[in-house]
CSV table of C-alpha atoms in Angstrom, one decimal:
chain,number,residue,atom,x,y,z
K,1,MET,CA,5.7,77.2,-1.3
K,2,CYS,CA,1.6,77.5,0.7
K,3,TRP,CA,0.7,76.9,7.3
K,4,ALA,CA,0.1,78.6,10.6
K,5,GLY,CA,-3.1,80.3,12.1
K,6,ARG,CA,-6.0,80.1,15.4
K,7,THR,CA,-8.9,80.1,13.5
K,8,MET,CA,-10.3,78.3,10.3
K,9,LEU,CA,-8.6,79.0,7.4
K,10,GLY,CA,-7.1,75.7,6.6
K,11,THR,CA,-7.6,75.4,3.3
K,12,PHE,CA,-6.7,79.0,3.1
K,13,SER,CA,-2.9,78.8,4.6
K,14,ILE,CA,-2.3,75.7,2.5
K,15,PHE,CA,-3.5,77.3,-0.9
K,16,LEU,CA,-0.8,79.9,0.7
K,17,VAL,CA,1.7,77.6,1.0
K,18,LEU,CA,2.1,76.2,-2.9
K,19,VAL,CA,0.7,79.6,-4.8
K,20,GLN,CA,1.1,83.1,-3.8
K,21,ALA,CA,-1.4,85.1,-5.8
K,22,ALA,CA,-2.0,88.9,-5.7
K,23,ALA,CA,-3.8,91.7,-7.6
K,24,ALA,CA,-4.4,95.4,-7.6
K,25,CYS,CA,-0.2,96.0,-8.3
K,26,GLU,CA,0.9,97.7,-11.5
K,27,PHE,CA,3.5,95.2,-13.6
K,28,GLY,CA,2.9,97.1,-17.0
K,29,PRO,CA,1.2,95.4,-20.2
K,30,PHE,CA,3.4,93.0,-20.7
K,31,PRO,CA,3.6,91.2,-17.5
K,32,TYR,CA,4.3,87.5,-18.7
K,33,ARG,CA,7.7,88.4,-20.1
K,34,ALA,CA,8.5,89.0,-17.2
K,35,THR,CA,7.5,85.5,-15.9
K,36,GLY,CA,10.1,82.9,-14.3
K,37,ILE,CA,8.4,81.0,-12.6
K,38,VAL,CA,4.4,79.8,-12.2
K,39,CYS,CA,2.3,78.0,-10.1
K,40,ARG,CA,-0.9,76.2,-10.9
K,41,MET,CA,-2.9,75.1,-8.3
K,42,THR,CA,-6.3,73.0,-9.4
K,43,LYS,CA,-9.7,72.5,-8.2
K,44,PRO,CA,-9.4,68.4,-6.7
K,45,ALA,CA,-5.9,70.3,-4.8
K,46,ALA,CA,-8.0,72.4,-3.3
K,47,LEU,CA,-10.5,70.3,-2.5
K,48,LEU,CA,-8.5,67.8,-1.5
K,49,LEU,CA,-6.7,70.5,1.2
K,50,ASN,CA,-9.9,71.9,2.0
K,51,GLN,CA,-10.4,68.3,4.1
K,52,GLU,CA,-7.9,69.9,6.2
K,53,THR,CA,-9.8,73.0,7.5
K,54,ALA,CA,-11.7,70.7,10.1
K,55,GLN,CA,-8.5,69.8,12.0
K,56,VAL,CA,-8.2,73.6,12.1
K,57,ILE,CA,-10.9,75.4,13.3
K,58,GLN,CA,-11.3,73.0,15.9
K,59,ALA,CA,-7.7,73.3,16.7
K,60,ALA,CA,-8.3,77.0,16.6
K,61,PHE,CA,-11.1,77.3,18.1
K,62,ARG,CA,-9.6,75.0,21.9
K,63,ASN,CA,-7.2,77.8,21.5
K,64,ALA,CA,-9.1,80.9,20.9
K,65,LYS,CA,-9.4,83.7,23.7
K,66,PHE,CA,-13.1,84.9,23.7
K,67,PRO,CA,-13.4,88.4,25.8
K,68,ASN,CA,-15.9,89.2,29.4
K,69,ILE,CA,-19.3,89.9,27.8
K,70,THR,CA,-21.3,92.2,29.6
K,71,GLY,CA,-24.5,93.9,29.9
K,72,GLU,CA,-27.8,95.0,31.2
K,73,ARG,CA,-31.3,96.3,30.9
K,74,SER,CA,-33.8,98.1,32.8
K,75,MET,CA,-37.0,96.2,32.9
K,76,ARG,CA,-40.4,97.8,33.7
K,77,LEU,CA,-41.5,97.0,37.7
K,78,LEU,CA,-38.0,95.0,37.5
K,79,GLY,CA,-35.8,97.6,37.6
K,80,ARG,CA,-31.7,97.1,36.2
K,81,VAL,CA,-31.1,93.7,35.1
K,82,ALA,CA,-27.3,93.5,34.5
K,83,TYR,CA,-25.1,90.3,33.7
K,84,GLY,CA,-21.4,89.3,32.8
K,85,LEU,CA,-20.0,86.6,31.2
K,86,SER,CA,-16.3,85.2,32.0
K,87,ASN,CA,-13.8,82.8,31.5
K,88,ILE,CA,-15.4,81.8,28.7
K,89,GLN,CA,-13.8,78.4,26.7
K,90,VAL,CA,-15.4,75.9,23.9
K,91,ASN,CA,-15.9,72.6,24.3
K,92,ASP,CA,-17.3,69.5,22.4
K,93,LEU,CA,-16.8,71.2,18.6
K,94,SER,CA,-17.5,69.4,15.9
K,95,ILE,CA,-18.0,70.4,12.0
K,96,GLN,CA,-20.7,69.1,9.5
K,97,ARG,CA,-18.8,69.8,6.2
K,98,SER,CA,-16.5,71.9,4.7
K,99,GLU,CA,-16.9,73.9,0.9
K,100,VAL,CA,-14.7,75.3,-0.9
K,101,GLU,CA,-15.0,77.5,-4.5
K,102,LEU,CA,-12.9,79.5,-6.3
K,103,LYS,CA,-15.0,82.7,-8.0
K,104,GLU,CA,-13.4,83.2,-11.4
K,105,ASP,CA,-11.3,86.1,-11.1
K,106,LYS,CA,-12.8,87.7,-7.8
K,107,ALA,CA,-11.6,85.3,-4.5
K,108,ILE,CA,-11.5,82.0,-2.9
K,109,HIS,CA,-14.9,81.6,-1.3
K,110,ILE,CA,-14.9,79.0,2.0
K,111,SER,CA,-18.0,78.0,3.4
K,112,ILE,CA,-17.9,75.6,7.2
K,113,LYS,CA,-21.7,74.0,7.5
K,114,ASN,CA,-22.9,73.6,10.5
K,115,VAL,CA,-20.3,74.1,13.4
K,116,THR,CA,-21.6,73.1,17.0
K,117,ALA,CA,-19.7,74.4,19.9
K,118,LEU,CA,-20.5,74.3,23.5
K,119,PHE,CA,-19.2,76.8,24.9
K,120,LYS,CA,-19.1,77.0,28.9
K,121,GLY,CA,-18.1,79.9,31.3
K,122,THR,CA,-19.9,82.0,34.3
K,123,LEU,CA,-22.7,84.4,34.8
K,124,THR,CA,-22.4,86.8,37.4
K,125,TYR,CA,-26.3,88.5,37.1
K,126,GLY,CA,-27.1,91.4,39.4
K,127,TYR,CA,-31.2,92.2,39.7
K,128,ALA,CA,-32.3,95.7,41.6
K,129,GLY,CA,-36.0,95.9,41.8
K,130,ALA,CA,-38.3,98.2,42.4
K,131,TRP,CA,-38.9,98.3,45.4
K,132,PHE,CA,-34.9,97.3,46.9
K,133,LEU,CA,-34.9,93.8,46.8
K,134,GLN,CA,-31.7,93.1,45.3
K,135,LEU,CA,-30.3,89.7,44.1
K,136,PHE,CA,-27.0,88.4,43.4
K,137,HIS,CA,-25.6,85.2,42.2
K,138,SER,CA,-22.9,83.9,40.0
K,139,VAL,CA,-23.7,80.5,38.3
K,140,ASP,CA,-22.1,78.2,35.9
K,141,PHE,CA,-23.6,78.0,32.3
K,142,GLU,CA,-23.7,76.5,28.7
K,143,ILE,CA,-25.1,77.6,25.7
K,144,GLU,CA,-25.5,75.2,22.5
K,145,SER,CA,-24.7,76.6,19.0
K,146,SER,CA,-25.2,75.8,15.7
K,147,ILE,CA,-23.2,78.2,13.2
K,148,ASP,CA,-22.3,78.7,9.4
K,149,LEU,CA,-19.4,80.6,8.4
K,150,GLN,CA,-18.9,82.1,5.2
K,151,LEU,CA,-15.6,83.7,4.0
K,152,ASN,CA,-14.5,84.9,1.1
K,153,ILE,CA,-10.8,85.9,0.6
K,154,ASP,CA,-9.6,88.4,-1.8
K,155,LEU,CA,-6.0,88.2,-2.6
K,156,VAL,CA,-4.1,92.1,-3.1
K,157,CYS,CA,-0.8,92.7,-3.2
K,158,GLN,CA,1.5,94.8,-1.1
K,159,LYS,CA,5.1,95.5,-2.1
K,160,ASP,CA,5.2,92.7,-4.6
K,161,GLN,CA,4.3,90.0,-1.7
K,162,VAL,CA,0.5,88.5,-1.6
K,163,ALA,CA,-1.7,90.2,1.3
K,164,PRO,CA,-4.9,88.3,2.3
K,165,ASP,CA,-8.5,90.4,3.2
K,166,ALA,CA,-10.7,88.3,4.7
K,167,SER,CA,-13.0,91.1,6.1
K,168,ASP,CA,-15.6,89.7,3.9
K,169,CYS,CA,-16.8,87.0,6.9
K,170,TYR,CA,-20.6,86.0,7.6
K,171,LEU,CA,-21.7,84.1,10.7
K,172,THR,CA,-25.1,82.7,10.6
K,173,PHE,CA,-26.5,81.4,13.9
K,174,HIS,CA,-28.8,78.8,13.3
K,175,LYS,CA,-29.0,78.1,17.2
K,176,LEU,CA,-27.8,79.9,20.5
K,177,THR,CA,-29.2,78.4,23.7
K,178,LEU,CA,-28.2,79.4,27.0
K,179,HIS,CA,-28.7,76.8,30.0
K,180,LEU,CA,-27.7,77.9,33.5
K,181,GLN,CA,-26.0,75.0,35.8
K,182,GLY,CA,-27.5,72.8,33.4
K,183,ASP,CA,-30.8,73.3,33.6
K,184,LYS,CA,-32.7,72.4,30.4
K,185,GLN,CA,-35.5,74.5,30.8
K,186,PRO,CA,-34.5,77.8,32.6
K,187,GLY,CA,-36.9,79.8,34.8
K,188,TRP,CA,-38.6,82.9,33.7
K,189,LEU,CA,-35.5,84.9,35.4
K,190,LYS,CA,-33.1,82.3,33.4
K,191,GLN,CA,-35.1,82.7,29.7
K,192,LEU,CA,-34.9,86.4,30.5
K,193,PHE,CA,-31.3,86.8,30.5
K,194,THR,CA,-31.5,84.5,27.3
K,195,ASP,CA,-33.3,86.6,25.6
K,196,PHE,CA,-30.6,89.6,26.7
K,197,ILE,CA,-27.7,87.5,26.1
K,198,SER,CA,-28.2,85.6,22.7
K,199,PHE,CA,-28.4,89.0,20.4
K,200,THR,CA,-25.1,90.6,22.2
K,201,LEU,CA,-23.0,87.0,22.1
K,202,LYS,CA,-24.1,86.8,18.5
K,203,LEU,CA,-22.1,90.7,18.3
K,204,VAL,CA,-19.0,89.6,20.1
K,205,LEU,CA,-18.4,86.2,18.4
K,206,LYS,CA,-19.0,87.0,14.7
K,207,ARG,CA,-16.6,90.6,15.7
K,208,GLU,CA,-14.1,88.5,17.4
K,209,VAL,CA,-14.2,85.4,15.3
K,210,CYS,CA,-13.6,87.8,11.8
K,211,LYS,CA,-11.2,89.7,13.6
K,212,GLU,CA,-9.1,86.0,13.9
K,213,ILE,CA,-9.6,85.2,10.7
K,214,ASN,CA,-7.7,88.7,9.5
K,215,THR,CA,-5.6,88.4,12.2
K,216,VAL,CA,-4.7,84.9,10.9
K,217,ALA,CA,-4.4,85.0,7.5
K,218,GLN,CA,-1.7,87.8,8.1
K,219,THR,CA,0.4,85.5,10.4
K,220,LEU,CA,-0.3,82.6,7.7
K,221,THR,CA,1.2,84.9,5.1
K,222,ASN,CA,4.0,86.1,6.7
K,223,TYR,CA,5.0,82.1,7.6
K,224,ILE,CA,4.5,81.3,4.4
K,225,LEU,CA,6.6,84.1,2.7
K,226,ASP,CA,9.5,83.4,5.2
K,227,LEU,CA,8.7,79.7,4.6
K,228,ALA,CA,8.6,79.9,0.8
K,229,ALA,CA,11.8,82.7,0.7
K,230,ASN,CA,14.5,80.2,2.6
K,231,PHE,CA,12.8,76.9,0.3
K,232,VAL,CA,14.8,78.9,-2.5
K,233,GLN,CA,17.4,80.5,-0.6
K,234,ASP,CA,21.1,78.7,0.2
K,235,LYS,CA,23.5,80.8,1.8
K,236,ASP,CA,24.9,83.4,-1.4
K,237,ILE,CA,22.4,82.2,-3.4
K,238,ILE,CA,18.3,83.2,-3.4
K,239,VAL,CA,15.9,83.2,-6.2
K,240,ASP,CA,13.5,85.8,-6.3
K,241,ILE,CA,9.9,85.0,-5.7
K,242,SER,CA,8.5,87.9,-5.5
K,243,LEU,CA,5.0,88.5,-8.2
K,244,ALA,CA,5.7,89.0,-11.7
K,245,SER,CA,2.0,90.1,-12.5
K,246,ASP,CA,-1.5,89.6,-11.4
K,247,SER,CA,-2.9,86.3,-9.6
K,248,VAL,CA,-5.6,83.9,-12.1
K,249,ILE,CA,-8.5,82.5,-10.4
K,250,LYS,CA,-10.3,80.6,-12.7
K,251,ALA,CA,-13.2,78.1,-11.6
K,252,SER,CA,-11.0,75.2,-11.8
K,253,TYR,CA,-7.5,76.5,-11.0
K,254,ILE,CA,-5.2,79.4,-9.4
K,255,GLU,CA,-2.3,80.2,-10.7
K,256,SER,CA,0.6,82.9,-9.7
K,257,HIS,CA,3.5,84.4,-11.0
K,258,HIS,CA,7.2,85.2,-10.2
K,259,LYS,CA,10.5,86.3,-11.3
K,260,GLY,CA,12.6,83.6,-10.8
K,261,LEU,CA,15.7,85.9,-10.6
K,262,VAL,CA,18.6,84.6,-9.3
K,263,LEU,CA,20.5,86.8,-7.2
K,264,TYR,CA,24.2,85.8,-5.7
K,265,LYS,CA,26.0,88.3,-3.8
K,266,ASN,CA,25.6,91.8,-5.4
K,267,SER,CA,24.4,90.3,-9.0
K,268,SER,CA,21.1,89.8,-10.3
K,269,SER,CA,20.2,88.1,-13.3
K,270,VAL,CA,17.2,89.2,-15.4
K,271,LEU,CA,14.4,88.3,-17.9
K,272,SER,CA,12.4,90.0,-20.7
K,273,ASP,CA,11.8,87.4,-23.0
K,274,SER,CA,9.7,84.8,-20.9
K,275,VAL,CA,8.4,82.5,-23.7
K,276,PHE,CA,5.5,81.5,-20.6
K,277,SER,CA,1.5,81.2,-21.8
K,278,PRO,CA,-1.5,80.1,-19.5
K,279,SER,CA,-2.0,77.7,-22.4
K,280,LEU,CA,1.5,75.5,-21.6
K,281,LEU,CA,-0.4,74.2,-18.4
K,282,THR,CA,-2.9,71.6,-18.3
K,283,GLU,CA,-5.5,70.8,-15.7
K,284,SER,CA,-5.5,67.3,-15.1
K,285,ARG,CA,-2.4,67.1,-12.5
K,286,MET,CA,-3.2,69.1,-8.5
K,287,LEU,CA,0.1,71.1,-9.0
K,288,TYR,CA,2.1,72.8,-11.6
K,289,PHE,CA,5.5,74.4,-11.3
K,290,TRP,CA,6.6,76.0,-14.7
K,291,LEU,CA,9.9,77.0,-14.8
K,292,SER,CA,11.9,79.2,-17.8
K,293,GLU,CA,15.3,78.3,-19.0
K,294,HIS,CA,16.5,81.7,-18.0
K,295,SER,CA,16.1,80.7,-14.1
K,296,LEU,CA,17.8,77.6,-14.3
K,297,SER,CA,20.1,78.8,-16.3
K,298,SER,CA,21.6,81.4,-13.8
K,299,LEU,CA,21.0,79.5,-10.9
K,300,ALA,CA,23.9,76.9,-12.3
K,301,ALA,CA,25.9,79.9,-13.1
K,302,ALA,CA,25.1,81.2,-9.2
K,303,ALA,CA,26.7,77.6,-8.5
K,304,PHE,CA,29.7,77.7,-10.6
K,305,LEU,CA,30.5,81.3,-9.0
K,306,ASP,CA,29.7,80.0,-5.1
K,307,GLY,CA,32.6,77.1,-5.9
K,308,ARG,CA,29.8,74.5,-5.7
K,309,LEU,CA,30.4,72.2,-9.2
K,310,LEU,CA,33.3,70.5,-7.4
K,311,LEU,CA,33.8,66.5,-7.0
K,312,ASN,CA,35.8,64.8,-4.8
K,313,LEU,CA,36.1,60.7,-5.2
K,314,ARG,CA,38.2,58.9,-3.5
K,315,GLY,CA,38.6,54.5,-2.8
K,316,GLU,CA,35.6,53.3,-3.8
K,317,LYS,CA,33.9,55.5,-5.7
K,318,LEU,CA,37.6,56.1,-7.5
K,319,GLN,CA,38.4,52.5,-8.1
K,320,GLU,CA,34.5,52.1,-9.8
K,321,LEU,CA,35.3,54.6,-12.1
K,322,PHE,CA,39.2,53.4,-13.3
K,323,GLU,CA,37.9,49.3,-13.1
K,324,MET,CA,34.8,49.9,-14.7
K,325,GLU,CA,36.0,47.4,-17.4
K,326,ASP,CA,38.8,44.8,-17.3
K,327,THR,CA,40.6,45.2,-20.3
K,328,GLU,CA,44.7,45.1,-21.2
K,329,GLU,CA,43.7,49.3,-22.0
K,330,GLN,CA,42.1,49.3,-19.1
K,331,ARG,CA,44.9,48.1,-16.9
K,332,LYS,CA,47.9,50.1,-18.5
K,333,ALA,CA,45.9,53.3,-17.8
K,334,VAL,CA,45.2,52.1,-14.0
K,335,GLU,CA,49.5,51.1,-13.7
K,336,MET,CA,50.4,54.4,-15.4
K,337,ILE,CA,47.8,57.1,-13.6
K,338,PHE,CA,47.9,55.6,-10.1
K,339,GLN,CA,51.9,53.9,-10.7
K,340,GLY,CA,51.2,51.6,-7.9
K,341,THR,CA,49.1,53.7,-5.4
K,342,SER,CA,46.4,52.9,-3.2
K,343,TYR,CA,43.0,54.0,-4.3
K,344,ASN,CA,42.8,55.3,-0.8
K,345,ASP,CA,45.9,57.3,-0.9
K,346,SER,CA,44.3,59.0,-4.2
K,347,VAL,CA,41.8,61.7,-4.8
K,348,ALA,CA,39.9,62.8,-8.3
K,349,LYS,CA,39.0,66.2,-8.1
K,350,VAL,CA,36.6,67.2,-11.3
K,351,TRP,CA,34.8,70.3,-11.2
K,352,SER,CA,33.7,73.2,-13.7
K,353,LEU,CA,36.6,75.5,-15.2
K,354,THR,CA,33.7,77.6,-17.6
K,355,GLN,CA,30.2,78.4,-17.2
K,356,PRO,CA,27.7,75.6,-17.8
K,357,GLN,CA,25.8,76.0,-20.1
K,358,ILE,CA,21.8,75.1,-20.0
K,359,SER,CA,19.2,74.3,-22.9
K,360,LEU,CA,16.0,72.7,-22.5
K,361,GLN,CA,14.5,70.9,-25.2
K,362,PRO,CA,12.3,68.2,-25.6
K,363,GLU,CA,15.0,65.2,-24.9
K,364,GLY,CA,16.1,66.8,-21.7
K,365,THR,CA,18.0,69.0,-20.4
K,366,VAL,CA,21.2,70.1,-22.3
K,367,VAL,CA,24.5,70.8,-20.2
K,368,ARG,CA,27.4,71.7,-21.6
K,369,SER,CA,30.5,73.0,-20.0
K,370,LEU,CA,34.8,72.8,-20.1
K,371,VAL,CA,35.1,70.6,-17.1
K,372,ALA,CA,38.5,69.7,-16.1
K,373,VAL,CA,40.0,66.1,-13.9
K,374,GLU,CA,42.8,66.3,-12.0
K,375,VAL,CA,44.0,62.9,-9.9
K,376,SER,CA,46.9,63.7,-7.6
K,377,ILE,CA,48.6,60.1,-5.8
K,378,LEU,CA,50.7,59.5,-2.8
K,379,LEU,CA,53.7,59.0,-4.1
K,380,SER,CA,57.3,58.5,-1.8
K,381,GLY,CA,54.9,60.3,0.9
K,382,GLU,CA,54.8,63.2,-0.9
K,383,PRO,CA,51.4,64.7,-2.8
K,384,LEU,CA,51.7,64.3,-6.8
K,385,VAL,CA,49.5,65.4,-9.5
K,386,SER,CA,49.8,62.0,-12.2
K,387,LEU,CA,46.9,63.4,-14.0
K,388,TYR,CA,45.9,66.2,-15.8
K,389,MET,CA,43.3,67.2,-18.2
K,390,GLU,CA,40.4,69.0,-19.6
K,391,GLN,CA,37.7,68.2,-21.6
K,392,GLU,CA,34.7,69.9,-23.3
K,393,ILE,CA,31.5,67.8,-22.0
K,394,THR,CA,27.8,67.8,-23.3
K,395,ALA,CA,25.7,66.1,-21.8
K,396,THR,CA,21.6,65.2,-22.3
K,397,ILE,CA,20.2,64.9,-18.9
K,398,GLN,CA,16.5,63.6,-17.9
K,399,ALA,CA,15.4,64.4,-14.1
K,400,THR,CA,12.9,62.2,-12.6
K,401,TYR,CA,11.6,62.6,-8.5
K,402,ALA,CA,10.8,58.7,-6.8
K,403,GLU,CA,10.7,57.8,-3.5
K,404,LYS,CA,12.0,61.2,-2.1
K,405,LYS,CA,14.8,61.5,-4.2
K,406,LEU,CA,15.8,64.0,-7.5
K,407,ILE,CA,17.2,60.9,-10.7
K,408,LEU,CA,19.3,62.7,-13.1
K,409,GLN,CA,20.1,60.4,-15.7
K,410,PRO,CA,22.2,61.1,-18.4
K,411,VAL,CA,20.8,59.7,-22.1
K,412,ASP,CA,23.1,61.0,-24.5
K,413,SER,CA,26.8,62.5,-24.2
K,414,SER,CA,29.9,63.5,-25.5
K,415,VAL,CA,33.7,64.3,-24.6
K,416,GLU,CA,36.3,66.1,-26.5
K,417,ILE,CA,39.5,65.4,-24.7
K,418,LYS,CA,41.7,69.6,-25.2
K,419,VAL,CA,44.1,69.3,-22.4
K,420,PHE,CA,45.7,66.4,-21.4
K,421,LYS,CA,49.0,65.8,-18.9
K,422,CYS,CA,50.0,62.7,-17.8
K,423,THR,CA,53.3,62.3,-15.3
K,424,ALA,CA,53.7,59.1,-16.8
K,425,ASP,CA,53.2,59.8,-20.5
K,426,PRO,CA,54.5,63.2,-20.6
K,427,SER,CA,54.8,63.5,-24.1
K,428,GLY,CA,50.9,62.4,-24.6
K,429,GLU,CA,51.9,59.9,-27.9
K,430,ASP,CA,49.9,56.5,-26.0
K,431,PRO,CA,46.6,56.9,-27.2
K,432,SER,CA,45.3,54.2,-25.3
K,433,ILE,CA,45.2,56.1,-22.4
K,434,GLN,CA,43.3,59.0,-23.9
K,435,ARG,CA,40.7,56.5,-25.3
K,436,PHE,CA,40.5,54.6,-22.1
K,437,LEU,CA,40.0,58.2,-20.1
K,438,GLN,CA,37.5,59.2,-23.0
K,439,ASN,CA,35.3,55.8,-22.7
K,440,MET,CA,35.6,56.3,-18.3
K,441,ILE,CA,34.2,60.0,-18.7
K,442,LEU,CA,31.2,59.0,-21.1
K,443,VAL,CA,30.1,55.2,-19.4
K,444,ALA,CA,31.1,56.0,-15.8
K,445,GLY,CA,32.6,59.5,-15.1
K,446,ILE,CA,29.3,61.6,-16.3
K,447,PRO,CA,26.9,59.3,-14.7
K,448,GLU,CA,28.6,59.2,-11.5
K,449,VAL,CA,29.0,63.1,-11.4
K,450,THR,CA,25.1,63.7,-12.2
K,451,SER,CA,24.5,61.6,-9.6
K,452,SER,CA,25.9,62.9,-6.8
K,453,ILE,CA,24.3,66.4,-7.8
K,454,GLY,CA,21.5,64.6,-8.1
K,455,SER,CA,22.1,63.5,-4.3
K,456,ALA,CA,23.7,67.0,-3.3
K,457,LEU,CA,20.0,68.6,-4.6
K,458,THR,CA,18.3,65.7,-2.7
K,459,SER,CA,19.8,66.7,0.4
K,460,LEU,CA,19.0,70.2,-0.1
K,461,MET,CA,15.9,70.2,-0.2
K,462,ASN,CA,14.9,67.4,2.1
K,463,ARG,CA,17.1,70.2,4.8
K,464,LYS,CA,14.3,72.9,3.1
K,465,ARG,CA,11.8,69.9,4.7
K,466,LEU,CA,10.0,68.8,1.1
K,467,ASP,CA,10.3,65.5,2.3
K,468,LEU,CA,7.6,65.6,4.3
K,469,PHE,CA,5.2,65.7,2.0
K,470,ASP,CA,3.7,63.1,0.1
K,471,ILE,CA,4.2,63.7,-3.9
K,472,ILE,CA,2.6,61.3,-6.2
K,473,ASN,CA,3.7,60.2,-9.8
K,474,PRO,CA,5.1,63.1,-10.0
K,475,GLU,CA,6.7,64.5,-13.7
K,476,ILE,CA,9.3,66.3,-15.2
K,477,ILE,CA,8.6,67.4,-18.9
K,478,THR,CA,11.5,69.7,-20.8
K,479,ARG,CA,10.4,71.5,-23.5
K,480,LYS,CA,11.9,73.9,-25.7
K,481,GLY,CA,12.6,76.8,-23.1
K,482,TYR,CA,10.9,75.4,-20.1
K,483,VAL,CA,10.3,72.6,-17.6
K,484,ILE,CA,7.2,71.8,-16.4
K,485,VAL,CA,7.0,69.9,-12.8
K,486,GLN,CA,3.5,67.8,-12.0
K,487,LEU,CA,2.3,65.9,-9.4
K,488,ASP,CA,-0.2,65.3,-7.6
K,489,PHE,CA,0.3,65.2,-3.6
K,490,GLY,CA,-1.3,64.1,-0.3
K,491,PHE,CA,-0.5,67.3,3.2
K,492,PRO,CA,1.0,66.2,6.1
K,493,SER,CA,-1.6,67.7,8.3
K,494,HIS,CA,0.6,67.4,11.1
K,495,LEU,CA,3.0,70.5,9.9
K,496,LEU,CA,0.1,73.0,10.1
K,497,LEU,CA,-1.3,71.6,13.2
K,498,ASN,CA,2.5,71.1,14.8
K,499,PHE,CA,3.0,75.4,13.7
K,500,LEU,CA,-0.9,76.6,14.9
K,501,GLU,CA,-0.1,74.8,18.6
K,502,LYS,CA,3.8,76.8,18.8
K,503,SER,CA,2.0,79.7,17.8
K,504,TRP,CA,-0.3,80.3,20.4
């Protein structure tokens, strides 16, 4: 859910895409009890993301707006010497290496080693001599520089959301050399300007670069919070990802805790008994998401209230269900239900009559619900409900994510028919059709419904741009009361750079 910026915050920007963290907020004595969602990013992920820093720095320096630099100095015998540097631009930027370190319970430390850059612009200077001799010149200049940059990013909390403090910023200059009109061996007057300008230029570069870092940090945060909020919102269903407790920064991982409450219209879920503990997550993968049973149950409840647990089957899909096996019982059921009408002129409507009850267990996600099935046919040009039934369904579902698709696979199911009405068998005395339908629901109906839900959720996540990320070997592990999603990933750097370009 952690990409924007105008300077060297590539690593930091991606941290925020994935992890929202905070400090100095009041969460009470038992903050974990209100935790519905947890994100943990480990040191290997930080090292990978740090590789993107160089591209961000290069893009930032190319687009940075440097102010004009002016100064003057009185010299014995020479009088007053004044100068101005304008139209400053950066060319030929290169970075030797970038390092990131997680300082336990403190901050994210980013060290950029040997940033070499060639600044170009115009130098205008005037010299008023002691005997009223005046010299005024305007020449092109180049400044060769070699800089180390160190940044300690504190993550603080403002209104239950993350806010970065990047004011702890240092620039160390190893080289800052002025060349005028390409002359690599300046004369005494040019050397004089070099001495004047170097000190001022160092101060201006440090001020502007560090100020830009703080500005970009806030821009990044706002963009990422908007991105994360959009990812967990679809129309009237919203997941509250505001912070539930302070962040944790260890030498090997960063971890943030979020409320994970589901908001639907004017109602909200309540969580006060979360089972989360940091010991539930390991450090062997790059990224972890921990989700509570309460958060998933609340999402299912909101989907039910919003009328989303509905599926219509027609044509080939309908035929596949009712002709899953070629038996006398199947042929008799099809004849009684469809009465000779075409599958293309028929529709099966499947929907949940009650809010699904979700229980997370080691075997998978157990879903219980009262489900209705209604088959309508077109008979003599008029629609007719030929079959209606209600059944209590319990299904254990295992989830996997592969090839950018969420796959829901039922591994154990049971069906109990509660209501059965068929126009061709109004008395309900023919048990064969009920046996066939019960078997059809178990063998084909439940897999078809779960497959459709998986496809719908995949489409929803892809609309939120999840498919743009390289998700490597993801695992979805259910335990009693919670689920863990753990994975490695590759970051699509073009997303960050595209946003950088748009923001300038």
